[in-house]
Coordinates of C-alpha atoms in Angstrom, one line a residue:
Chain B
X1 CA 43.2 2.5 39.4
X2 CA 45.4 2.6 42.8
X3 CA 45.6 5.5 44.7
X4 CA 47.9 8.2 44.2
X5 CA 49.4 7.9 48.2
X6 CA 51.9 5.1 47.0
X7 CA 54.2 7.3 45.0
X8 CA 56.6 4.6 44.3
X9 CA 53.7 2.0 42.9
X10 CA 55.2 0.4 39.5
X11 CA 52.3 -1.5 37.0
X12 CA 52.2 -5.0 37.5
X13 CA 50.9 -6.4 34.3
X14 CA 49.8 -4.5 31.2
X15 CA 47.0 -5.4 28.7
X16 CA 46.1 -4.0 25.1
X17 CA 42.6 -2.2 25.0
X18 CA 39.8 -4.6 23.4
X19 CA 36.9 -1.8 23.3
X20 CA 36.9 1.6 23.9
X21 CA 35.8 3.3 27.3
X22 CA 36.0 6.8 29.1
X23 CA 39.1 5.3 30.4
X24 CA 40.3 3.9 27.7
X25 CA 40.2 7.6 25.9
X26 CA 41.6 9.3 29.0
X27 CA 44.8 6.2 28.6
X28 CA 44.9 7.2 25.1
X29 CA 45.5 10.8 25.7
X30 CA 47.9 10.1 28.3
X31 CA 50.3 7.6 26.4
X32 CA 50.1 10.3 23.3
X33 CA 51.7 13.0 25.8
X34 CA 54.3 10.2 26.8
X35 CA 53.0 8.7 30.2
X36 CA 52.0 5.8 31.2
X37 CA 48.6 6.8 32.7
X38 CA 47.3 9.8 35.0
X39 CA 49.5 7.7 37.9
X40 CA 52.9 8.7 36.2
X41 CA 51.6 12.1 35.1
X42 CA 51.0 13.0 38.8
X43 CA 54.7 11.1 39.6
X44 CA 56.1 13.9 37.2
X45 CA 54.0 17.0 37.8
X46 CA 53.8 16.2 41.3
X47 CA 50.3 16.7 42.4
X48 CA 49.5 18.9 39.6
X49 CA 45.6 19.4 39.0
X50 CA 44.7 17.6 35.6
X51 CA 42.5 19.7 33.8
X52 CA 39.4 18.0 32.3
X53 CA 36.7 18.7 29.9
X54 CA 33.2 19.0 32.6
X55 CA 31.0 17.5 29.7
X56 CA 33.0 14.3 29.0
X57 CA 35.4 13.6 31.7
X58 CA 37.5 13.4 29.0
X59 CA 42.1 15.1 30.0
X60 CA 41.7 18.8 28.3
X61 CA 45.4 19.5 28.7
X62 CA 48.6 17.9 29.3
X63 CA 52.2 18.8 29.4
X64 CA 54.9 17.0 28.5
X65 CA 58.4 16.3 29.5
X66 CA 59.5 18.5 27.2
X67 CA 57.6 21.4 28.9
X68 CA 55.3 21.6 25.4
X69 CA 51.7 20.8 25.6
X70 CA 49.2 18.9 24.1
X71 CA 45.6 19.9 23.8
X72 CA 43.0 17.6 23.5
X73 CA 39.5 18.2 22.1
X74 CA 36.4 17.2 23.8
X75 CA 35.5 14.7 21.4
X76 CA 36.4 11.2 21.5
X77 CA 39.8 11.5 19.9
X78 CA 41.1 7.8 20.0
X79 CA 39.8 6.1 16.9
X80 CA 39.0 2.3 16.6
X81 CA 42.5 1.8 14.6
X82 CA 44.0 3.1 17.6
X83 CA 42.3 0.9 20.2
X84 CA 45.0 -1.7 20.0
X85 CA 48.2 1.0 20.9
X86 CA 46.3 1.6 24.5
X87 CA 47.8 -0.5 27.5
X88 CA 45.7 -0.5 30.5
X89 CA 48.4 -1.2 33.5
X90 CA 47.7 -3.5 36.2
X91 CA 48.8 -2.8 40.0
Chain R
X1 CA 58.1 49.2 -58.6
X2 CA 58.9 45.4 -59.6
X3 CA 56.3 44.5 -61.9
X4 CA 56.5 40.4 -62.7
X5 CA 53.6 39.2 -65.3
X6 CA 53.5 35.4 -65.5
X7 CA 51.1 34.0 -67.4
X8 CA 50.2 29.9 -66.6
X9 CA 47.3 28.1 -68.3
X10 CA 46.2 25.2 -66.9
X11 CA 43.0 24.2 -68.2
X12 CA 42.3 27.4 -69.3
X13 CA 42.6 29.1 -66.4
X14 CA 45.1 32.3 -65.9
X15 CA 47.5 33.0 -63.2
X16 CA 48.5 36.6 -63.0
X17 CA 51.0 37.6 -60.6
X18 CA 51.7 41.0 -59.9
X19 CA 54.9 41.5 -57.3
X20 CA 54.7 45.3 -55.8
X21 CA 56.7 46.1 -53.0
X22 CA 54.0 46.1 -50.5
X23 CA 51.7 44.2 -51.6
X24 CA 51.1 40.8 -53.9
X25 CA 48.8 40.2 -55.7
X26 CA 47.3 36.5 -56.9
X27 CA 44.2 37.0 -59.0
X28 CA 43.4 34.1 -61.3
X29 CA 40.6 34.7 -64.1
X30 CA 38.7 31.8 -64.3
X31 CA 37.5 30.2 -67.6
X32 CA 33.4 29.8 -66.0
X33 CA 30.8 32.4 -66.5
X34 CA 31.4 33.5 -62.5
X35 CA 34.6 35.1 -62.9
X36 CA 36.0 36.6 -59.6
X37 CA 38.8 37.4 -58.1
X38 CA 40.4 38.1 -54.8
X39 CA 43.2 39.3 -53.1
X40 CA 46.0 38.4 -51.0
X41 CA 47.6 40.5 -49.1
X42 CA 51.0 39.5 -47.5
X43 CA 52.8 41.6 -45.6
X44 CA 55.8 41.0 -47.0
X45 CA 58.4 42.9 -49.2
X46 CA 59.2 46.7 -49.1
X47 CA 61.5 48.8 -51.0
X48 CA 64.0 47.5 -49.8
X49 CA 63.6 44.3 -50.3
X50 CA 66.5 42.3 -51.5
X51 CA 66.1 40.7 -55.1
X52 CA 66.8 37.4 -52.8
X53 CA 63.9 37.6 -50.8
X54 CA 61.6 38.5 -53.9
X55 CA 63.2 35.4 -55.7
X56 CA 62.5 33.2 -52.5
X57 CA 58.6 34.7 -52.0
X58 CA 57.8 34.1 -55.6
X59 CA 58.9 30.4 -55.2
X60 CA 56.6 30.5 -52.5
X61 CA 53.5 31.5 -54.4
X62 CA 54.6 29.2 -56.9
X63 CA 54.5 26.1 -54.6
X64 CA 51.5 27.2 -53.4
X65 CA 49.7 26.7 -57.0
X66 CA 51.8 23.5 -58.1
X67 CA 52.3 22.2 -54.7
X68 CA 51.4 19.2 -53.4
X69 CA 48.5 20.4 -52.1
X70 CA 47.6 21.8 -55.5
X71 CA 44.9 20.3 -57.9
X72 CA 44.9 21.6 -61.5
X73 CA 41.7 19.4 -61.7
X74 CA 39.7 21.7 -58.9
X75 CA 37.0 24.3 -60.3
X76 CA 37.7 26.4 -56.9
X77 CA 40.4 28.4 -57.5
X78 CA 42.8 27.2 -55.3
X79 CA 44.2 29.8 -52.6
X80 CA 40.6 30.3 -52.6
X81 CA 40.3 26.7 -50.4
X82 CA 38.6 28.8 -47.6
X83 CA 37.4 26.8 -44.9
X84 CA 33.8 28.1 -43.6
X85 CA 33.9 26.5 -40.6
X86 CA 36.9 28.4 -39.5
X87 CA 34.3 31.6 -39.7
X88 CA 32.8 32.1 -36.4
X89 CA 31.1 34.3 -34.5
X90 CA 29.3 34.9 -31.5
X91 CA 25.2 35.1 -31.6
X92 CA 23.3 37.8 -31.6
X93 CA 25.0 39.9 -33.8
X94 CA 24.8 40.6 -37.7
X95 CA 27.3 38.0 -38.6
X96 CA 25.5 35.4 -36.8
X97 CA 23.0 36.4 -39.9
X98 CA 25.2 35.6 -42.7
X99 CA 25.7 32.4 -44.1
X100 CA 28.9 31.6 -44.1
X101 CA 29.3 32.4 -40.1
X102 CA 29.3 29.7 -37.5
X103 CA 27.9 30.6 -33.9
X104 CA 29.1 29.6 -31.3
X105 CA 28.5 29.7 -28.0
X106 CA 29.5 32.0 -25.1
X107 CA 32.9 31.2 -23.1
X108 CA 33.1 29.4 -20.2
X109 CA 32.6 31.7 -17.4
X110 CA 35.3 29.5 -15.1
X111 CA 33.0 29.9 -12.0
X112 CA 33.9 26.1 -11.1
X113 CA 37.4 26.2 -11.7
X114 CA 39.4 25.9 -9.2
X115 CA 41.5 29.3 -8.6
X116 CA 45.6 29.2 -6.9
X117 CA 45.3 30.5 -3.1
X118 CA 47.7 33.8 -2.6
X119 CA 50.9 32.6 -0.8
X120 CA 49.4 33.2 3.3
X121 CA 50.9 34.8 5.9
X122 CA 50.5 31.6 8.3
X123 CA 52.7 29.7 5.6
X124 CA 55.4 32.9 6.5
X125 CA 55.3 32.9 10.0
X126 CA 55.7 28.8 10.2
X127 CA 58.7 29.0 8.2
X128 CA 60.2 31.8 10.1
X129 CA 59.6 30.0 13.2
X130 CA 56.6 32.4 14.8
X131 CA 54.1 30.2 15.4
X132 CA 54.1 28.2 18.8
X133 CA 53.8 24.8 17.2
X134 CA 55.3 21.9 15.2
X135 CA 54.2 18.8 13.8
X136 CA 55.2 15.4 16.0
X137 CA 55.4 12.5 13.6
X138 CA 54.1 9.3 15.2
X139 CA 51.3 6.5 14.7
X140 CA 49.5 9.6 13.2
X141 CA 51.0 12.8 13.1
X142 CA 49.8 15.5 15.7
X143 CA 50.9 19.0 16.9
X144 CA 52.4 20.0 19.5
X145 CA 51.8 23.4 21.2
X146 CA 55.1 25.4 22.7
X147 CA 53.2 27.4 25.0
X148 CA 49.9 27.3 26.7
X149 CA 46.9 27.5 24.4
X150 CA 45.1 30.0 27.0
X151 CA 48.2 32.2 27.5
X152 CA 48.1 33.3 23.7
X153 CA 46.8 36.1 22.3
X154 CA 43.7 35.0 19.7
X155 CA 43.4 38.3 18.3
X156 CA 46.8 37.9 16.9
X157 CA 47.1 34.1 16.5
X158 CA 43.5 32.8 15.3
X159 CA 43.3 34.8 12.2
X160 CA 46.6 33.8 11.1
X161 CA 45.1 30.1 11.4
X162 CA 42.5 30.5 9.8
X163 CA 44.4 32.4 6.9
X164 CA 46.2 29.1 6.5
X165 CA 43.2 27.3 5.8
X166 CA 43.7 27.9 2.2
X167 CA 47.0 25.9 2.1
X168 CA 46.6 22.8 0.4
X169 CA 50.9 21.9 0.8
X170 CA 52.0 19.2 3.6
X171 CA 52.2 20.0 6.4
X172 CA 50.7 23.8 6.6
X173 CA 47.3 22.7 5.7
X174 CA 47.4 19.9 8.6
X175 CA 49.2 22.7 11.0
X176 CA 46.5 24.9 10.1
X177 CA 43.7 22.9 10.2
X178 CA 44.5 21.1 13.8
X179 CA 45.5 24.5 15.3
X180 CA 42.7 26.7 14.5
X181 CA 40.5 24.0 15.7
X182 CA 42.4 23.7 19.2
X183 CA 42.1 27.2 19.2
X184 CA 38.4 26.8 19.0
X185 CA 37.8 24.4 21.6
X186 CA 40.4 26.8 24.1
X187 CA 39.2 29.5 23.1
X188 CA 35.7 30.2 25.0
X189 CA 34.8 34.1 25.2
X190 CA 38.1 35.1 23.5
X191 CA 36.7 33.9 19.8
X192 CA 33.8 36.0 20.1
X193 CA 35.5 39.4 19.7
X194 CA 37.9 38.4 17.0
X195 CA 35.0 36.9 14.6
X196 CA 35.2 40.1 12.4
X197 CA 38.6 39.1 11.8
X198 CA 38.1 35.6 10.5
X199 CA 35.8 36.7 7.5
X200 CA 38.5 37.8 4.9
X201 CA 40.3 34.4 5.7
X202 CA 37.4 32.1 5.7
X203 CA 36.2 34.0 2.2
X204 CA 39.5 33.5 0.6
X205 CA 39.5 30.1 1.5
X206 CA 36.3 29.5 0.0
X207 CA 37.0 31.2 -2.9
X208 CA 39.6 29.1 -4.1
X209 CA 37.2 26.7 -5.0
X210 CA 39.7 23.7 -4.1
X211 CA 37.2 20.9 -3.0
X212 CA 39.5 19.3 0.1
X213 CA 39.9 23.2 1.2
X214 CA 36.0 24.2 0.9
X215 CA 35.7 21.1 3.1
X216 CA 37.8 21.7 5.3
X217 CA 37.1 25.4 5.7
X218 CA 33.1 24.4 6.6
X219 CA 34.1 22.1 9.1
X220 CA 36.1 24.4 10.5
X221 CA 33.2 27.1 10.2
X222 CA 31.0 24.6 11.8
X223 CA 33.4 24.3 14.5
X224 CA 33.5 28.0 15.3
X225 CA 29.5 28.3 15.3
X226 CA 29.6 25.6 17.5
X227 CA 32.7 26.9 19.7
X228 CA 30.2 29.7 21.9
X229 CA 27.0 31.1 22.4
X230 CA 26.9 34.2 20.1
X231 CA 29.3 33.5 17.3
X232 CA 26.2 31.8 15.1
X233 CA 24.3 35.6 15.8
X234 CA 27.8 37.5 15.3
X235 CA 28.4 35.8 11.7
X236 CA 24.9 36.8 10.6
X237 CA 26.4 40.3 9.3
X238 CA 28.8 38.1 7.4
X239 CA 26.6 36.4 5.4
X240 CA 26.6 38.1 1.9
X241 CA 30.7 37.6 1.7
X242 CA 30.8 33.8 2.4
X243 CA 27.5 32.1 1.3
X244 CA 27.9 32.9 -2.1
X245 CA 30.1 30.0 -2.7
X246 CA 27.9 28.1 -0.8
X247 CA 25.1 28.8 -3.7
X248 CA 27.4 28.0 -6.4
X249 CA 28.2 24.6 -5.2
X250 CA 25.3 23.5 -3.5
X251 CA 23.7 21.5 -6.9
X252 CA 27.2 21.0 -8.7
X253 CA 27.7 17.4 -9.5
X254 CA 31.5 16.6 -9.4
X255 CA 33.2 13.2 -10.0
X256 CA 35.2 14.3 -6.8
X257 CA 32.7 15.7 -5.2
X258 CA 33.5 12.8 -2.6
X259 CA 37.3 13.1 -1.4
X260 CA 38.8 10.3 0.7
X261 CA 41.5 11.1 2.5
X262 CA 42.1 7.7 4.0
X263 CA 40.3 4.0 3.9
X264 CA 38.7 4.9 7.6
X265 CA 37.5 8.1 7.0
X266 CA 34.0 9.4 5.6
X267 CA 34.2 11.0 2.1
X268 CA 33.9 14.6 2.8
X269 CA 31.6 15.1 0.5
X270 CA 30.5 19.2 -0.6
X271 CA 26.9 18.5 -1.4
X272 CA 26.5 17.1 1.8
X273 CA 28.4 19.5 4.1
X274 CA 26.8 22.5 2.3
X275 CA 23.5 21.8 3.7
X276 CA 24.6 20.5 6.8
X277 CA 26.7 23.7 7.4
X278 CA 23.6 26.1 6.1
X279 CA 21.3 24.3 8.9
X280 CA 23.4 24.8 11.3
X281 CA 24.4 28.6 10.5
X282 CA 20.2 29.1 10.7
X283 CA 20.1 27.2 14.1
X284 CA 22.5 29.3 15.8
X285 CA 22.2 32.9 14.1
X286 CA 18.9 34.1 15.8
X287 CA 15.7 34.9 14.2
X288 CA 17.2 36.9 11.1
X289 CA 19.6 34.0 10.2
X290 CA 17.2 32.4 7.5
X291 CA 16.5 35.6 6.1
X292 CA 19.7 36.3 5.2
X293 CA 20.5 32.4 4.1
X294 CA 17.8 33.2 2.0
X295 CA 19.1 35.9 0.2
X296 CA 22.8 34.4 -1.0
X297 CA 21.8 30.8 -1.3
X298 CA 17.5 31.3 -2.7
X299 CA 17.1 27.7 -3.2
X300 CA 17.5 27.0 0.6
X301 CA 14.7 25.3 2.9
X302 CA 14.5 26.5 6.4
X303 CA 15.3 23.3 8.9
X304 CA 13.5 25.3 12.1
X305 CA 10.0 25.2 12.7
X306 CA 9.0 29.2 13.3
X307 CA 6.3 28.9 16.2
X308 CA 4.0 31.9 15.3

């Protein structure tokens, strides 16, 4: 992932998920709350703190652009159906 | 008093039929040594009973000796065609005895069948609009919470999930499901003091004897054990008011007994989760946990090791 300093960084390529990762789940969770990844969640809160389960790693709470929220558990929550909807972005 | 004689032979058999207001009266004197009569008693005419409706119910005790159904070639009288095995009784008592008595058996108790969940409150308040959530429909449907999950108040708002948990309609028993667990995993030292609460709703859940709710509600009861540190020890208390169900259904065999709710899940199946959910109740309730296992559900094996 780039760093965060280069505010106005856009993905340069995208790929579908094969197998599933830490990141792969933390994607997940971000492109079900309607981002792209933790990159365009930061763009939008502006340096908000992204609140994460300490066993897993794994994004606890997110809020959309609606202002609702989505909970997360910390399970693994993205199934092996689901693999396939993840894009991992390329900078 | 309307008195009607009418003699019939048949086979030398007499039919005597005696019309009083209240009462009829069919005796037939039969032609073999065991003469008998009996009596029927219809409940029919009184005094002022039209000459139209005596006409009309002595054509009905005429068709019932030449009728169809009639046979001038039977020895058994013939409104004397009494079916024994309509006689029954249940055992142990003097008609059981006799011989023309069939017993039968006791009547189903119903302890198995499934019994309609009360209309809930969390079904109320999501339809007036109360509850901070609603249902986003995508790849697979999720919920969506208004407000932070930490900012609510669980003494008000984790009962009232948990209440739902007897819904078995689209989409409360989804809403309820997902939200009391997100509750649970948010919740941390907040669930702790509102476990007294939960009982009623977790009992009436059970009690319906639904399968997909029992399932559902021990998953969810597994979830709340596991949610903190003391909730296994602070359900202890509870025992006697939920395990009982867990004792009725722990040897049942049931044809759906494994419920699929789609091709990629595991059939949640009752005769596995009530084992699973009993093991884990003993692991987290403290030394006096298996004791009172024991006591609703006697057929249970302790899963931990006691050191002495």
């Amino acid at each position: 992932m780039p760093s965060t300093t280069d505010n106005n960084s856009k993905p340069k390529s995208m790929k579908r998920a094969k197998e599933w990762t830490a990141e792969v789940e933390n994607l997940f969770r971000f492109q079900q709350a309607g981002y792209r990844d933790e990159l365009e969640y930061l763009q939008f809160k502006h340096g908000v703190m992204i609140e994460k389960w300490p066993e897993t790693g794994f994004v606890k709470k997110l809020q959309r652009r609606d202002n609702t929220f989505y909970h997360f558990s910390r399970r693994r929550e993205c199934r092996d159906c689901d693999l396939h909807k993840v894009v991992v972005y390329g900078y | 008093m309307l008195l009607v004689n009418t003699l019939l032979t048949n086979h030398d058999t007499w039919l005597h039929f005696q019309h009083c207001p209240d009462i009829s009266m069919v005796t037939r004197k039969h032609n073999k040594a065991s003469s008998y009569s009996r009596r029927v008693c219809r409940a029919t005419s009184t005094y002022t009973h039209t000459r139209t409706h005596i006409l009309i119910s002595q054509l009905r005790t005429l068709l019932l000796i030449f009728g169809p159904s009639s046979s001038f070639n039977r020895t058994t009288p013939v409104y004397m065609s009494r079916d024994t095995s309509e006689l029954t009784t249940t055992g142990f008592t003097v008609k059981a005895a006799m011989k023309n008595y069939r017993v039968v058996g006791p009547p189903p108790t119903g302890a198995f069948q499934e019994r309609p969940a009360k209309p809930t409150t969390f079904r109320k308040f999501y339809d007036r609009g109360d509850l901070p959530i609603y249902l986003v429909h995508g790849t697979r449907p999720t919920i969506t919470w208004k407000v932070d999950i930490e900012t609510l108040d669980y003494n008000h708002y984790l009962p009232l999930f948990f209440d739902g948990l007897s819904e078995t309609a689209h989409p409360y028993a989804f809403l309820a499901r997902q939200g009391a667990e997100d509750l649970l995993d948010h919740g941390g030292d907040k669930i702790l003091p509102v476990i007294p609460q939960l009982i009623i709703p977790i009992r009436n859940a059970l009690n319906t004897r639904n399968h997909q709710v029992m399932c559902t509600t021990m998953k969810v009861l597994q979830h709340l054990v596991k949610s903190g540190d003391k909730v296994g020890e602070a359900l202890v208390p509870y025992f006697r008011q939920i395990l009982h169900i867990f004792d009725l259904f722990k040897d049942k065999k049931s044809k759906s007994s494994g419920v699929v709710r789609s091709h990629l899940q595991k059939p949640e199946n009752i005769r596995e989760l009530i084992p699973e959910t009993l093991e884990l109740l003993e692991r987290t309730g403290g030394n006096d946990a298996f004791v009172h296992i024991k006591i609703m559900v006697p057929t249970y094996q302790s899963c931990v090791a006691y050191s002495p």
